[in-house]
């Protein structure tokens, strides 16, 4: 039975909302805490599946609570109760897959739906707790003034917030927006929240939303592109580069992934291929594609196909594993093959109908999958 922790400093609110939620969701256990420190103590004793928290509380507020969760690698589904919630914010939060928002005053049905959705998505592997991007958005949305110190290895950076805007950033010799973009683009970090700096220099002019977009672009530019030896490829193959992308804490054998992609693209009629983690949506590597067909976007989109099939199989209580999924278009075959050695990964290959052979392509993909060790 999943457990949901509600954190708020108003006891009457806690009692009434937990009473209503318990009636609406009888298969969920609800527990409570009156501030962030008490919530952390409870989680240390008993992990929870979802956390619903207010932000303004005594002893330890919601911001410090979320910071501690990130520091400790604790990843419940997060729902924040905020006075600034909007439909746009809620939509962006769901896209990020890290924080959901519920607007005050709390509507019990809306909160019930939000908890149900969070638990379902968590069960399907969609949520991995709060990340830095969504946390910074939360600071901006709540117009928070603070000093955020971020560390990555021996590097230490600082973001100064005033009323939800980053006004100053520093990272070694870097100052201003350049420093902010690098810090935001970090994929592993430790952070601390401190009281706001007194009269910090005004080195950042761009809005937080623009800095987040710039950081995403910087992260994309940091993706490694590895050239592979020339090989025979279809005439409309867009190039002889394998793009290997790795921003996860998981350890993968990227050399084997590169070799597998090189072999897949040599299948007759193959337009492109990718190896992707369907749980996180992260694409580990791609090859091929055309100017109008981006393999990385296509592979990421097909994670939804795999997730849907996995959910159906679970709901039907099927004991067998899914070997592959075939999508037939007018001119192409799209083949998705789940790796037996790493069931969270799949091979995605696009085969042209007029020059490829479906049976042969599936046979070769089976051979490649059986020998692929990542």
PDB file of C-alpha atoms in Angstrom, residues 23 34 60 87 95 118 121 177 215 218 258 265-266 370:
ATOM      1  CA  UNK A  23     -12.069   8.437   2.226  1.00  0.00           C
ATOM      2  CA  UNK A  34       4.057  19.833  10.848  1.00  0.00           C
ATOM      3  CA  UNK A  60      12.265  24.003   8.444  1.00  0.00           C
ATOM      4  CA  UNK A  87      -2.498  26.075 -15.407  1.00  0.00           C
ATOM      5  CA  UNK A  95       6.376  18.029 -18.581  1.00  0.00           C
ATOM      6  CA  UNK A 118       1.579  11.108  -9.019  1.00  0.00           C
ATOM      7  CA  UNK A 121       3.228   7.895 -12.764  1.00  0.00           C
ATOM      8  CA  UNK A 177      24.906  34.766 -16.844  1.00  0.00           C
ATOM      9  CA  UNK A 215      21.295  25.914 -19.865  1.00  0.00           C
ATOM     10  CA  UNK A 218      24.455  24.268 -23.278  1.00  0.00           C
ATOM     11  CA  UNK A 258      28.616   2.480 -30.534  1.00  0.00           C
ATOM     12  CA  UNK A 265      22.785   0.922 -39.656  1.00  0.00           C
ATOM     13  CA  UNK A 266      24.329  -1.638 -42.023  1.00  0.00           C
ATOM     14  CA  UNK A 370      21.466 -10.984 -27.812  1.00  0.00           C
TER      15      UNK A 370
END
